[in-house]
Short mmCIF file of the C-alpha atoms (twelve columns), coordinates in Angstrom:
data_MODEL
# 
_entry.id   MODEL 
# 
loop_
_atom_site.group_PDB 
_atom_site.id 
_atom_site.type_symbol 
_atom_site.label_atom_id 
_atom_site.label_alt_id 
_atom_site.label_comp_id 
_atom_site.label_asym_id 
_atom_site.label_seq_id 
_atom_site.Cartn_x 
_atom_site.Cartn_y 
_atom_site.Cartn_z 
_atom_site.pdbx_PDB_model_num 
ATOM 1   C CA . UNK A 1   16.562  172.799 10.789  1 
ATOM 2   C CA . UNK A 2   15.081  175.068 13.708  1 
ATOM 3   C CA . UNK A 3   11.851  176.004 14.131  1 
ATOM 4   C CA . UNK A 4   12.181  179.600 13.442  1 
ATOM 5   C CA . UNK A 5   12.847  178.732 9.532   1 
ATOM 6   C CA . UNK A 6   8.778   178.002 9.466   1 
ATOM 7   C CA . UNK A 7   8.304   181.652 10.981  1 
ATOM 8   C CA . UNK A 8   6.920   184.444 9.104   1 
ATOM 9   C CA . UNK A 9   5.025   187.612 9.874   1 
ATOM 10  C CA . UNK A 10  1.091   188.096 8.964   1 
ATOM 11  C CA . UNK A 11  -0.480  191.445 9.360   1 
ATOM 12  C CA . UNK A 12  -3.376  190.623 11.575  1 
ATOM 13  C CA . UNK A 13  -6.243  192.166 8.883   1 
ATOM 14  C CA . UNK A 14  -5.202  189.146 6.658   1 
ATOM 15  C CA . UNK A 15  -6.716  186.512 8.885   1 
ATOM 16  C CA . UNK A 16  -9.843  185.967 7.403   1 
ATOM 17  C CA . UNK A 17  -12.943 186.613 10.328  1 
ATOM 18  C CA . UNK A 18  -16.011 185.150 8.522   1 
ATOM 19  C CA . UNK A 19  -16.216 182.776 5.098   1 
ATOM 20  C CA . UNK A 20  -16.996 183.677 1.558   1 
ATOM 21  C CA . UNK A 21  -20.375 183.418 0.058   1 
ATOM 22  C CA . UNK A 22  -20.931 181.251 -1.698  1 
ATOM 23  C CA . UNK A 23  -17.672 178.871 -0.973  1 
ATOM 24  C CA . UNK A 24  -16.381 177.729 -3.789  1 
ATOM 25  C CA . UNK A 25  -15.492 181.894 -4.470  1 
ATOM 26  C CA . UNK A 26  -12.868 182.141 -2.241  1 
ATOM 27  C CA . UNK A 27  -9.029  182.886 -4.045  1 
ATOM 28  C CA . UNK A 28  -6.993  179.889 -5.235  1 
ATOM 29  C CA . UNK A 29  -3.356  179.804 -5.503  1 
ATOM 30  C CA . UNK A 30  -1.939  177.597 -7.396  1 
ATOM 31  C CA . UNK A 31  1.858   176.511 -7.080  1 
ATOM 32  C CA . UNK A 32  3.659   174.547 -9.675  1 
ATOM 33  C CA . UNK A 33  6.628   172.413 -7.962  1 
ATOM 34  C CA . UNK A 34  8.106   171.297 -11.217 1 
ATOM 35  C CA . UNK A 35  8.195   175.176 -12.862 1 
ATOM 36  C CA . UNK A 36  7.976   177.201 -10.067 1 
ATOM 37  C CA . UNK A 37  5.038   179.035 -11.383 1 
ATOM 38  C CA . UNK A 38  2.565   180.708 -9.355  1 
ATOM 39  C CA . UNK A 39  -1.157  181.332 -10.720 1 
ATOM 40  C CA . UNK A 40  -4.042  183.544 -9.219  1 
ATOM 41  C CA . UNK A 41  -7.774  182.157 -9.535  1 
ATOM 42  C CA . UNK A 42  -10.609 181.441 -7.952  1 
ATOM 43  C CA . UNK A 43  -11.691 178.390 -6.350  1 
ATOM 44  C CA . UNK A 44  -14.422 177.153 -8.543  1 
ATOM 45  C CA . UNK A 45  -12.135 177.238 -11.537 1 
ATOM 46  C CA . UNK A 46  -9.552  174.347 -9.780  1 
ATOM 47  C CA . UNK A 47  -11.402 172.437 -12.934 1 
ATOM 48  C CA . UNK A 48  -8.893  174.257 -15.074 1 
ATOM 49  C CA . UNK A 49  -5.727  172.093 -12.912 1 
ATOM 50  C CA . UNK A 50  -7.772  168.855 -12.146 1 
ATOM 51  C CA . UNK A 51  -7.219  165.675 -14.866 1 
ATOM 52  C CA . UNK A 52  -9.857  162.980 -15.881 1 
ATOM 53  C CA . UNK A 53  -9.126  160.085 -13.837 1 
ATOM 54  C CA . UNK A 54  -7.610  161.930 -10.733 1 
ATOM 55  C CA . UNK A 55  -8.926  161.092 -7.405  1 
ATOM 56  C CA . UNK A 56  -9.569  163.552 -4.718  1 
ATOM 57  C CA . UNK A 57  -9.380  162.197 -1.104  1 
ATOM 58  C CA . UNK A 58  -11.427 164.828 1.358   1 
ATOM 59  C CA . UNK A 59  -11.472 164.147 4.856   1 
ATOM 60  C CA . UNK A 60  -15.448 163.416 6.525   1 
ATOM 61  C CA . UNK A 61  -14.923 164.078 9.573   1 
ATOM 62  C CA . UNK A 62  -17.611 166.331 11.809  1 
ATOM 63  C CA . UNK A 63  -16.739 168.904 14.326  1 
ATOM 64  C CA . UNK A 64  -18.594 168.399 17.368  1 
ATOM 65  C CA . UNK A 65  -19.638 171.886 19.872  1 
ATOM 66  C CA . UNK A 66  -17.244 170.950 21.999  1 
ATOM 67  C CA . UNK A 67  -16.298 173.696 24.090  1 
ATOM 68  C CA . UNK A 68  -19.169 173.247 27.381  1 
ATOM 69  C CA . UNK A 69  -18.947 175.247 30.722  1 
ATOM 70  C CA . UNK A 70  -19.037 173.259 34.123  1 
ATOM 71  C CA . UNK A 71  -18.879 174.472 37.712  1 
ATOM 72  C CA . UNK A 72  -16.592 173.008 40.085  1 
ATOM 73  C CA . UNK A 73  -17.654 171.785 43.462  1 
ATOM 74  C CA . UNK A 74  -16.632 175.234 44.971  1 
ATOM 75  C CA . UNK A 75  -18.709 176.542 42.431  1 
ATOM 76  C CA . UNK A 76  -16.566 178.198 40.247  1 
ATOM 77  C CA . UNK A 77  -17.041 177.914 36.493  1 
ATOM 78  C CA . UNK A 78  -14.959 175.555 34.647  1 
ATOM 79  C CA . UNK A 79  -14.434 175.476 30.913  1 
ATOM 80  C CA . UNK A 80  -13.826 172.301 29.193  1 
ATOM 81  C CA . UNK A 81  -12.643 172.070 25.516  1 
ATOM 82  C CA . UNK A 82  -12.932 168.481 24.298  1 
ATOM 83  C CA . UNK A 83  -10.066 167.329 22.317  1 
ATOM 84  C CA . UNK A 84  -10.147 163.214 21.735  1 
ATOM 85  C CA . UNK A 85  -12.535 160.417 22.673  1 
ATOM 86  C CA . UNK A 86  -11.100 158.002 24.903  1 
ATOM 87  C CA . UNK A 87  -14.023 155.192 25.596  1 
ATOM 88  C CA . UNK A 88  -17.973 156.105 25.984  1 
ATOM 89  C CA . UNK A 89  -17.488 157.788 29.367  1 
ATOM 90  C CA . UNK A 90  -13.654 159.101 28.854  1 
ATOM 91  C CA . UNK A 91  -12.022 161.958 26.553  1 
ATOM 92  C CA . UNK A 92  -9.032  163.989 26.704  1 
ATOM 93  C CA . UNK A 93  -9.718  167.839 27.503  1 
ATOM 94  C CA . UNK A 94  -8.337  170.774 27.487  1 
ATOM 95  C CA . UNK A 95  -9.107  172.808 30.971  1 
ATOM 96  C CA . UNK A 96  -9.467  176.881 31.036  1 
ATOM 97  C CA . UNK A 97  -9.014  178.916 33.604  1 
ATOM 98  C CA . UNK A 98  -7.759  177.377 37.115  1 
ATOM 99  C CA . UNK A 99  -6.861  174.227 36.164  1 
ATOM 100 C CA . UNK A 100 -8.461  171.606 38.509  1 
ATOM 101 C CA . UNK A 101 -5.855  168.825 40.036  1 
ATOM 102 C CA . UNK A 102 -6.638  165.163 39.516  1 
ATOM 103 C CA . UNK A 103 -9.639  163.511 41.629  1 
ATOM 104 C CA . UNK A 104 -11.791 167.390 41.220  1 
ATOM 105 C CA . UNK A 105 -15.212 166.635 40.421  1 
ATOM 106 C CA . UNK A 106 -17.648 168.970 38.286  1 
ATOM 107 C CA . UNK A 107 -20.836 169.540 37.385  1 
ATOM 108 C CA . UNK A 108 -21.911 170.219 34.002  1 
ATOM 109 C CA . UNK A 109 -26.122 169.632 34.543  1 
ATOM 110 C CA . UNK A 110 -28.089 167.414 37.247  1 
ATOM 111 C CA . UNK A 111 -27.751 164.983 34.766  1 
ATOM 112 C CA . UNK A 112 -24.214 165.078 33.641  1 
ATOM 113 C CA . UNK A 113 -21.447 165.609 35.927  1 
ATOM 114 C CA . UNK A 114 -17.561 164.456 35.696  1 
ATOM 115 C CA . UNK A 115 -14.141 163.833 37.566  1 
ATOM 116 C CA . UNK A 116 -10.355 165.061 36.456  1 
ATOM 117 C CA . UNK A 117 -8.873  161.294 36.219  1 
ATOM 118 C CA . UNK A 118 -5.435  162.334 35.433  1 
ATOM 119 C CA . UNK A 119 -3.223  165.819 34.683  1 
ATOM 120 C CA . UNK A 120 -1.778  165.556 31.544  1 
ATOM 121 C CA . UNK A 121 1.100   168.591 30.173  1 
ATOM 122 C CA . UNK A 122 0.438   171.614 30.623  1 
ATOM 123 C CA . UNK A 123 -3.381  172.436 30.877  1 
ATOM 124 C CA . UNK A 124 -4.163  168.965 29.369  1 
ATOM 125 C CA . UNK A 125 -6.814  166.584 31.475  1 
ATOM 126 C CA . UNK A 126 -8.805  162.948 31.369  1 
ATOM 127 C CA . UNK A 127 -12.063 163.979 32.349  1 
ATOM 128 C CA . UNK A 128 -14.685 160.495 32.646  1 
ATOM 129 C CA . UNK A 129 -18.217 161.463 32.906  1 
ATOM 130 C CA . UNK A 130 -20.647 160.106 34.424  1 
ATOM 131 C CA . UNK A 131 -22.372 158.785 31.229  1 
ATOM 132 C CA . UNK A 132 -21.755 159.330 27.109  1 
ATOM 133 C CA . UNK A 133 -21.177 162.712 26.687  1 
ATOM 134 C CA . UNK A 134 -22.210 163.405 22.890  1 
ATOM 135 C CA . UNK A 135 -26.207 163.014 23.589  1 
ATOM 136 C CA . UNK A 136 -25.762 166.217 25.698  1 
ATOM 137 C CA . UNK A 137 -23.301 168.163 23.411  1 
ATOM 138 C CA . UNK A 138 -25.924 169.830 21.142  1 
ATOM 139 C CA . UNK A 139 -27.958 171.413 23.840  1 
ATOM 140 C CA . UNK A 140 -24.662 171.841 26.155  1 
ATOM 141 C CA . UNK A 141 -21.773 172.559 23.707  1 
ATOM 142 C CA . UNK A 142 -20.681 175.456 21.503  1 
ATOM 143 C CA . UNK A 143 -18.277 175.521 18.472  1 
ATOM 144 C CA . UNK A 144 -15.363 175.566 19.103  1 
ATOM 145 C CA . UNK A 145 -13.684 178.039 16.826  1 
ATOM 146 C CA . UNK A 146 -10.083 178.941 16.467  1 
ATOM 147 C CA . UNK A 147 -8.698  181.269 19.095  1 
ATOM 148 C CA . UNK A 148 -7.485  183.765 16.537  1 
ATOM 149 C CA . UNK A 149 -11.786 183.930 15.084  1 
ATOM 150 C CA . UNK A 150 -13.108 186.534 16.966  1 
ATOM 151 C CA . UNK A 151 -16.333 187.577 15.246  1 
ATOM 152 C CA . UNK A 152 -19.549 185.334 16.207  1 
ATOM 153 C CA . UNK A 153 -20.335 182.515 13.793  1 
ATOM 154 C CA . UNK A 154 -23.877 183.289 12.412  1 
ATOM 155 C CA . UNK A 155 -24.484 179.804 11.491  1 
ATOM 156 C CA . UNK A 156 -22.735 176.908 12.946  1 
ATOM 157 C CA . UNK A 157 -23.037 174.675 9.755   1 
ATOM 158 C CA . UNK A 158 -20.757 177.289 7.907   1 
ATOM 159 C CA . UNK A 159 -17.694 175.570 9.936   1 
ATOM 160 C CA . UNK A 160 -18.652 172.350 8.863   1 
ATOM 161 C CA . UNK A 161 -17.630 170.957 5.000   1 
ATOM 162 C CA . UNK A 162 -20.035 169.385 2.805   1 
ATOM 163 C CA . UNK A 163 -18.524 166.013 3.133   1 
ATOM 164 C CA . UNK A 164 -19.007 166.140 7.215   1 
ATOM 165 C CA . UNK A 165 -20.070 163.370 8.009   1 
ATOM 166 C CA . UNK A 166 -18.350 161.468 11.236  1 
ATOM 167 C CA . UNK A 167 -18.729 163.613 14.569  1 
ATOM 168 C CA . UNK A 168 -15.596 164.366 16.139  1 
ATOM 169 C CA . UNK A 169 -13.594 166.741 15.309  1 
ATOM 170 C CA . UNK A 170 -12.760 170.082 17.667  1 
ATOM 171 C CA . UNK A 171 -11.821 171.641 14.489  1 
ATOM 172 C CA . UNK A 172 -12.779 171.463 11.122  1 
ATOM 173 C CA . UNK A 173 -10.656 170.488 7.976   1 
ATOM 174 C CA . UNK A 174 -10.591 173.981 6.570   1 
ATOM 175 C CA . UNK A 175 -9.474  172.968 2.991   1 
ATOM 176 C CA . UNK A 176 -12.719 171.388 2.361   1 
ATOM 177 C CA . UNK A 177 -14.406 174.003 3.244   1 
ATOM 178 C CA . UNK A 178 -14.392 175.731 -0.343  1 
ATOM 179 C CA . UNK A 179 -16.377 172.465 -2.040  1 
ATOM 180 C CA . UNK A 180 -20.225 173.309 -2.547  1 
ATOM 181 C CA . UNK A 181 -22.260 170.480 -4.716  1 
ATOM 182 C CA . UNK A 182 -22.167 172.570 -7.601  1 
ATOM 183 C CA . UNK A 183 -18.418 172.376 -7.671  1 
ATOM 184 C CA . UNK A 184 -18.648 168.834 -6.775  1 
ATOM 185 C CA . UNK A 185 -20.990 168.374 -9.432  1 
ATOM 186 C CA . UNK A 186 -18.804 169.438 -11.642 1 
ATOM 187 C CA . UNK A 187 -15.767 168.028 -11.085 1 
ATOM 188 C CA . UNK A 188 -17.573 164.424 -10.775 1 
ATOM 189 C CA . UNK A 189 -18.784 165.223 -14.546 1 
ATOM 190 C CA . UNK A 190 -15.087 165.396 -15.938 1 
ATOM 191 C CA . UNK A 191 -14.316 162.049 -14.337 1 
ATOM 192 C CA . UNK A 192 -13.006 163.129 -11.250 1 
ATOM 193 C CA . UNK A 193 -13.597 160.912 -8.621  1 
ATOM 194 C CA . UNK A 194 -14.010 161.583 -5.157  1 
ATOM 195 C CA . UNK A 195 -12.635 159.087 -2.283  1 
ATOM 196 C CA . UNK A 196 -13.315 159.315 2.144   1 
ATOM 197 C CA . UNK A 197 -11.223 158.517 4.661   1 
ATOM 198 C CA . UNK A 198 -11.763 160.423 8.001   1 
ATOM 199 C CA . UNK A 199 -9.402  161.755 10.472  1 
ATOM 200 C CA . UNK A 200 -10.482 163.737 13.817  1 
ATOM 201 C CA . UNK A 201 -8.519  167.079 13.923  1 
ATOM 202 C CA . UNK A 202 -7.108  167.864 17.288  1 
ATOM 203 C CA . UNK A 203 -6.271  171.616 18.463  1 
ATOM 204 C CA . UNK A 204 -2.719  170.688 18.613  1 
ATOM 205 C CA . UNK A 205 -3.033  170.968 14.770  1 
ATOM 206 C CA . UNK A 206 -3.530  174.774 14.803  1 
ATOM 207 C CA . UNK A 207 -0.957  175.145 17.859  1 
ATOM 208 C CA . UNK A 208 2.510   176.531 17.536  1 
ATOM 209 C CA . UNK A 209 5.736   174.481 18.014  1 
ATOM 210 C CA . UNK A 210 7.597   175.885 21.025  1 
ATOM 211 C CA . UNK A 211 11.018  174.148 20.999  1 
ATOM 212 C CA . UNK A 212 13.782  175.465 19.092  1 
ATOM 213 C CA . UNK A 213 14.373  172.411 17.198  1 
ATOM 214 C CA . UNK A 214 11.185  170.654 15.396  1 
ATOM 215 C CA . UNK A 215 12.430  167.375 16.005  1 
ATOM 216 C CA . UNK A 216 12.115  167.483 19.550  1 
ATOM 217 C CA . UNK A 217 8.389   168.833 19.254  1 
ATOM 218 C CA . UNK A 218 5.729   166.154 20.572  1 
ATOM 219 C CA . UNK A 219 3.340   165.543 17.312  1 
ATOM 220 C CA . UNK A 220 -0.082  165.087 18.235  1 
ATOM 221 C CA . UNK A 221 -2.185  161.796 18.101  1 
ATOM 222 C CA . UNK A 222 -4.827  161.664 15.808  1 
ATOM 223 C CA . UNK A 223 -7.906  159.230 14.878  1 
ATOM 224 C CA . UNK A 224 -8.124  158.184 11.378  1 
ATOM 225 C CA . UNK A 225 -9.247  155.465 9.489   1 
ATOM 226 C CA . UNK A 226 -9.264  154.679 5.569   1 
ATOM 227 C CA . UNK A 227 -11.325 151.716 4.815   1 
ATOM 228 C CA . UNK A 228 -9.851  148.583 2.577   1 
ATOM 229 C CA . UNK A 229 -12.767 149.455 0.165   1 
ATOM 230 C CA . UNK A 230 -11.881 153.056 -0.362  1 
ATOM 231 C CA . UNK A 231 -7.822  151.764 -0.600  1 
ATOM 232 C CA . UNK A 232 -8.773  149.770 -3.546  1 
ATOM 233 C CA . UNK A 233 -10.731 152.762 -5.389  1 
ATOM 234 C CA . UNK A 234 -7.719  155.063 -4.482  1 
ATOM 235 C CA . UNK A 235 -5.175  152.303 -5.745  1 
ATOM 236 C CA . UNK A 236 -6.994  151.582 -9.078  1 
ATOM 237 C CA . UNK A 237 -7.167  155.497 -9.889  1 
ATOM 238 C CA . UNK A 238 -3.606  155.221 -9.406  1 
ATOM 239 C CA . UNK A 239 -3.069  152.379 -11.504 1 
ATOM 240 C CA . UNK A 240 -4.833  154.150 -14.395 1 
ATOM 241 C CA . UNK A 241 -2.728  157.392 -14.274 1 
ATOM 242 C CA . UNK A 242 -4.534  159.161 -12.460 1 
ATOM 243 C CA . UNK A 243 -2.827  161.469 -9.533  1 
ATOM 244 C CA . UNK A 244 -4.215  161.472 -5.664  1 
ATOM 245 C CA . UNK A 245 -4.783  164.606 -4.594  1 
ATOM 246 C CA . UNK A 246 -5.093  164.769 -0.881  1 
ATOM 247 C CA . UNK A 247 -7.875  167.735 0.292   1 
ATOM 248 C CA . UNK A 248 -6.333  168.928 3.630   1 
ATOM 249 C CA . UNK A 249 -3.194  168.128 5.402   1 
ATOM 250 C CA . UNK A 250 -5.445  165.876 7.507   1 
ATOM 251 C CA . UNK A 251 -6.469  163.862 3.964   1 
ATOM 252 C CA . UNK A 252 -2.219  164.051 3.748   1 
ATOM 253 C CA . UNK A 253 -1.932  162.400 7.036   1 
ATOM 254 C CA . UNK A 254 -4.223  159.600 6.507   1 
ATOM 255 C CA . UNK A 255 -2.842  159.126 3.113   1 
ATOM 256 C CA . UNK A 256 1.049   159.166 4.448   1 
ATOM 257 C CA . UNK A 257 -0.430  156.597 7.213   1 
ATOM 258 C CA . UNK A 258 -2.124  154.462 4.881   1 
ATOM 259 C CA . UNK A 259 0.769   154.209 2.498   1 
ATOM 260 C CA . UNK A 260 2.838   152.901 5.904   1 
ATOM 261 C CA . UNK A 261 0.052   149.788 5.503   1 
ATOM 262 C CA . UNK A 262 0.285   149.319 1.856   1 
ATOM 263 C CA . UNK A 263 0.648   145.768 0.164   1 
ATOM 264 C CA . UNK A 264 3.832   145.621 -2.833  1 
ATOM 265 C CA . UNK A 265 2.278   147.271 -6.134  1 
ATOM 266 C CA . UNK A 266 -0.008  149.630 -3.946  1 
ATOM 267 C CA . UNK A 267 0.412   153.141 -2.302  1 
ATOM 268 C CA . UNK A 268 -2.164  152.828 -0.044  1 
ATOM 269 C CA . UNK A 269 -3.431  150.226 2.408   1 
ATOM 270 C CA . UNK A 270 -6.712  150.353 5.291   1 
ATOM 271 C CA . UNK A 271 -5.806  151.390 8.231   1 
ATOM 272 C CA . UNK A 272 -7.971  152.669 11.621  1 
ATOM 273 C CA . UNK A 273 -6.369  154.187 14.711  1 
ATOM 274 C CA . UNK A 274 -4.483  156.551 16.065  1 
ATOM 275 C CA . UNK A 275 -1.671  157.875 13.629  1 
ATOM 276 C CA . UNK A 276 1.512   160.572 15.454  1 
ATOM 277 C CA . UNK A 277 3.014   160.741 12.076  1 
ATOM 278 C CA . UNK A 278 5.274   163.871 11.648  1 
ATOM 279 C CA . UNK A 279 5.817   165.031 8.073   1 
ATOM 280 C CA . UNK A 280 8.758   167.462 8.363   1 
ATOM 281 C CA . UNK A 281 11.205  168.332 5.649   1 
ATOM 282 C CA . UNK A 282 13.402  165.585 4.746   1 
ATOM 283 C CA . UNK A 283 10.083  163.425 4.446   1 
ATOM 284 C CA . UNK A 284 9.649   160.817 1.372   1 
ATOM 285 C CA . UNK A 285 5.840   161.065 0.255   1 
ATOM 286 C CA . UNK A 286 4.252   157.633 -0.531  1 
ATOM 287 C CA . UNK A 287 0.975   158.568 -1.622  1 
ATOM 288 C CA . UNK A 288 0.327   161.708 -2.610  1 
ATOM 289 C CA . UNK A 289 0.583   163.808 -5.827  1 
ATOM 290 C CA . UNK A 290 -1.130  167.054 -5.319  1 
ATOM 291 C CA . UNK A 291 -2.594  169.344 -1.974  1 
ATOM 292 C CA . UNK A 292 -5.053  171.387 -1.688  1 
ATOM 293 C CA . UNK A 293 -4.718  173.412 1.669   1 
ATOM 294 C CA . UNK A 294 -5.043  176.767 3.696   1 
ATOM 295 C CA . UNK A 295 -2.571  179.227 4.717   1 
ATOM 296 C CA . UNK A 296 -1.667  178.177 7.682   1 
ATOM 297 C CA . UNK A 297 0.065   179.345 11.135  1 
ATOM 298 C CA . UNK A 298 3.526   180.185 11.174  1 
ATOM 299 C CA . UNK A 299 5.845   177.748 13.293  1 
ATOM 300 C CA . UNK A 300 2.984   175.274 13.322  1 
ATOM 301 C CA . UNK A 301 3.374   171.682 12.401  1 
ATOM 302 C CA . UNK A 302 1.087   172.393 9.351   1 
ATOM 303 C CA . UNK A 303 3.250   174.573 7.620   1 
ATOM 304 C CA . UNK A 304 6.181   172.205 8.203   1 
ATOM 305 C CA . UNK A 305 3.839   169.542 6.412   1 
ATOM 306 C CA . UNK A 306 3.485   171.952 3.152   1 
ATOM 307 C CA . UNK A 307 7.049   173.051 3.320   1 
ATOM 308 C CA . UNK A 308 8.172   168.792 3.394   1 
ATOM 309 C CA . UNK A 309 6.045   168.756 0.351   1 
ATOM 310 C CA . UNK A 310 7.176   171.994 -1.911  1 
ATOM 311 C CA . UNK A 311 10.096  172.685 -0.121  1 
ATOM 312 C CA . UNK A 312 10.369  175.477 2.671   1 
ATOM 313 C CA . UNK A 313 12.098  178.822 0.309   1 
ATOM 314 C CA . UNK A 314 8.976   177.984 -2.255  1 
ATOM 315 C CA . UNK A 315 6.221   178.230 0.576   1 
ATOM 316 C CA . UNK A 316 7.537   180.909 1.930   1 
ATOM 317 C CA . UNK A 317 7.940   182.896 -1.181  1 
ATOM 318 C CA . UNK A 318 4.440   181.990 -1.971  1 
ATOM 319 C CA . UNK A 319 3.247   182.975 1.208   1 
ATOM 320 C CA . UNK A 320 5.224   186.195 0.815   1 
ATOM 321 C CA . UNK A 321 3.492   186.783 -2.477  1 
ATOM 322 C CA . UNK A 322 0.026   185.796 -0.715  1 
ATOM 323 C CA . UNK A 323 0.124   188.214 1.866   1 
ATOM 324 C CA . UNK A 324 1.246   190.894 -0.884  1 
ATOM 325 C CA . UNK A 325 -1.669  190.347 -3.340  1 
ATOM 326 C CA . UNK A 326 -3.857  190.188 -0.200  1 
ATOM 327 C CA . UNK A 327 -5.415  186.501 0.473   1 
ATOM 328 C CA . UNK A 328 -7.282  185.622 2.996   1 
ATOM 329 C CA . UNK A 329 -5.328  183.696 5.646   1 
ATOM 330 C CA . UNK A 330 -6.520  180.664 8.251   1 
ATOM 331 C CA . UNK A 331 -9.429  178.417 8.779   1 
ATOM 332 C CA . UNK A 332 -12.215 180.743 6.868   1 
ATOM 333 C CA . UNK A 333 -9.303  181.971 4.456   1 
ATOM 334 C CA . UNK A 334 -8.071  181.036 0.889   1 
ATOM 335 C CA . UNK A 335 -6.473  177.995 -0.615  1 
ATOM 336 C CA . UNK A 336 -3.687  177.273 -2.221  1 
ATOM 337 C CA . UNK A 337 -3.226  173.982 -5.060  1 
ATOM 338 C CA . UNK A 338 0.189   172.499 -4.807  1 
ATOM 339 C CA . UNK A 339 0.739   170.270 -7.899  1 
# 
């Protein structure tokens, strides 16, 4: 396995620049494992593949504006791209620019200023501030949007999913963002229940793997946490027949997680902290029946997540076939069903 068998090439007018109005009318591929059928919809008809009794698991987490400009005691501008909450006065950063050496101070306001703590890889740092950050980050931060996004965001809310609810998050879980309450609605009346767990999504998500074999790629750490309640609802939808359809590769990774925690006649079991769980090809899923997800980067981690679940020929066929019939590609692009 090398990492160039998870490369493909995208002409750059099918990355999608701005959503679809309203959400739930973006394009939905769907992609049968067991017939090796692919169907063209939309979104809001995913009622048409969904079963009474199946449980989707959507991912709550917030993004947070948290890309904020300093100046550095020379008083040249520093920009600081916050990736992962450490403690209150701690998180782990990503630096632009000149990257400032360990023991470099800052100034973000007269009120909130920081210090470099330690250099991590590359342009990685632990920035502690002087006091909690996130009071500040409304007034001081901006959205931070995916590098390859290069039209201005309108409204910031439109990178946020309805089910946002947890702040922090430097990116959002893009499969949930094609849910609006009237599809919700809907899907809750044909006995579809919905279940949270939260993970905070990390650039390193969206980044592509460098090394020439996967394996020796460092996966990212992410938060997550699934709740012992919402491991019972998930279980008992299980135990009635119903299938667990993760929303996301981040609801995959809490669900893969979980299952690591879960008691003998279960699939999944509470868990909250960090997971580095690296779902490559090869890997036995626990938990899950069914994805939703976005297309996703070539020779990222993400697509080696979809490609451990369909198998790597079938997703890149598909994705072959997607670019052809012209989806949308990315974080404001289309989705894709696996089933």
């Amino acid at each position: 396995m090398k990492t160039s068998d998870f490369d493909y090439f995208l002409p750059p007018e099918c990355i999608a620049q701005h959503p679809v109005e309203p959400r739930h009318n973006s394009r939905l591929m769907v992609l049968n494992r067991a017939n090796d059928s692919i169907q063209h919809t939309i979104f809001w008809n995913i009622t048409e593949y969904l079963h009474p009794g199946d449980i989707l698991v959507v991912n709550q987490t917030r993004v947070i504006p948290a890309r904020i400009y300093a100046h550095k005691e020379t008083g040249g501008k520093l920009e600081i791209l916050l990736l992962r909450r450490v403690d209150d006065h701690t998180w782990e950063a990503l630096i632009g620019g000149k990257r400032p050496r360990k023991g470099k101070s800052f100034m973000i306001n007269e009120h909130l200023h920081g210090t470099i703590i330690e250099e991590l890889e590359e342009s990685r740092r632990l920035v502690r501030f002087n006091q909690p950050v996130e009071p500040y980050l409304e007034r001081i931060g901006q959205m931070p949007l995916p590098p390859y996004i290069h039209e201005p965001l309108r409204d910031p809310e439109r990178y946020q999913t309805i089910f946002a609810r947890q702040p922090g998050s430097a990116a959002a879980p893009t499969a949930g963002l094609h849910f609006t309450s009237e599809l919700i609605e809907r899907i809750a009346q044909m006995g579809i229940q919905f279940a949270e767990v939260t993970l905070h999504v990390g650039l390193d998500t969206f980044m592509p793997v460098h090394e020439e074999n996967p394996l020796e790629h460092k996966i990212h750490t992410e938060w997550c946490e699934l709740t012992e309640e919402t491991a019972q609802k998930i279980n008992a939808a299980k135990k009635e027949g119903g299938r667990i359809i993760a929303v996301g590769t981040t609801s995959v990774r809490t669900l893969e997680t979980a299952a690591q925690y879960a008691r003998e006649g279960e699939w999944v079991g509470a868990v909250s902290g960090a997971t580095s769980l690296y779902i490559l090809p090869g890997y036995t899923f626990r938990a899950v029946d069914a994805m939703i997800t976005n297309f996703h980067l070539p020779r990222s981690t993400l697509i080696m997540l979809v490609s451990a679940f369909a198998g790597r020929e079938r997703i890149l066929n598909a994705y072959k076939v997607a670019i052809e019939q012209g989806y949308r590609f990315y974080s404001f692009g289309d989705a894709m069903l696996i089933l």
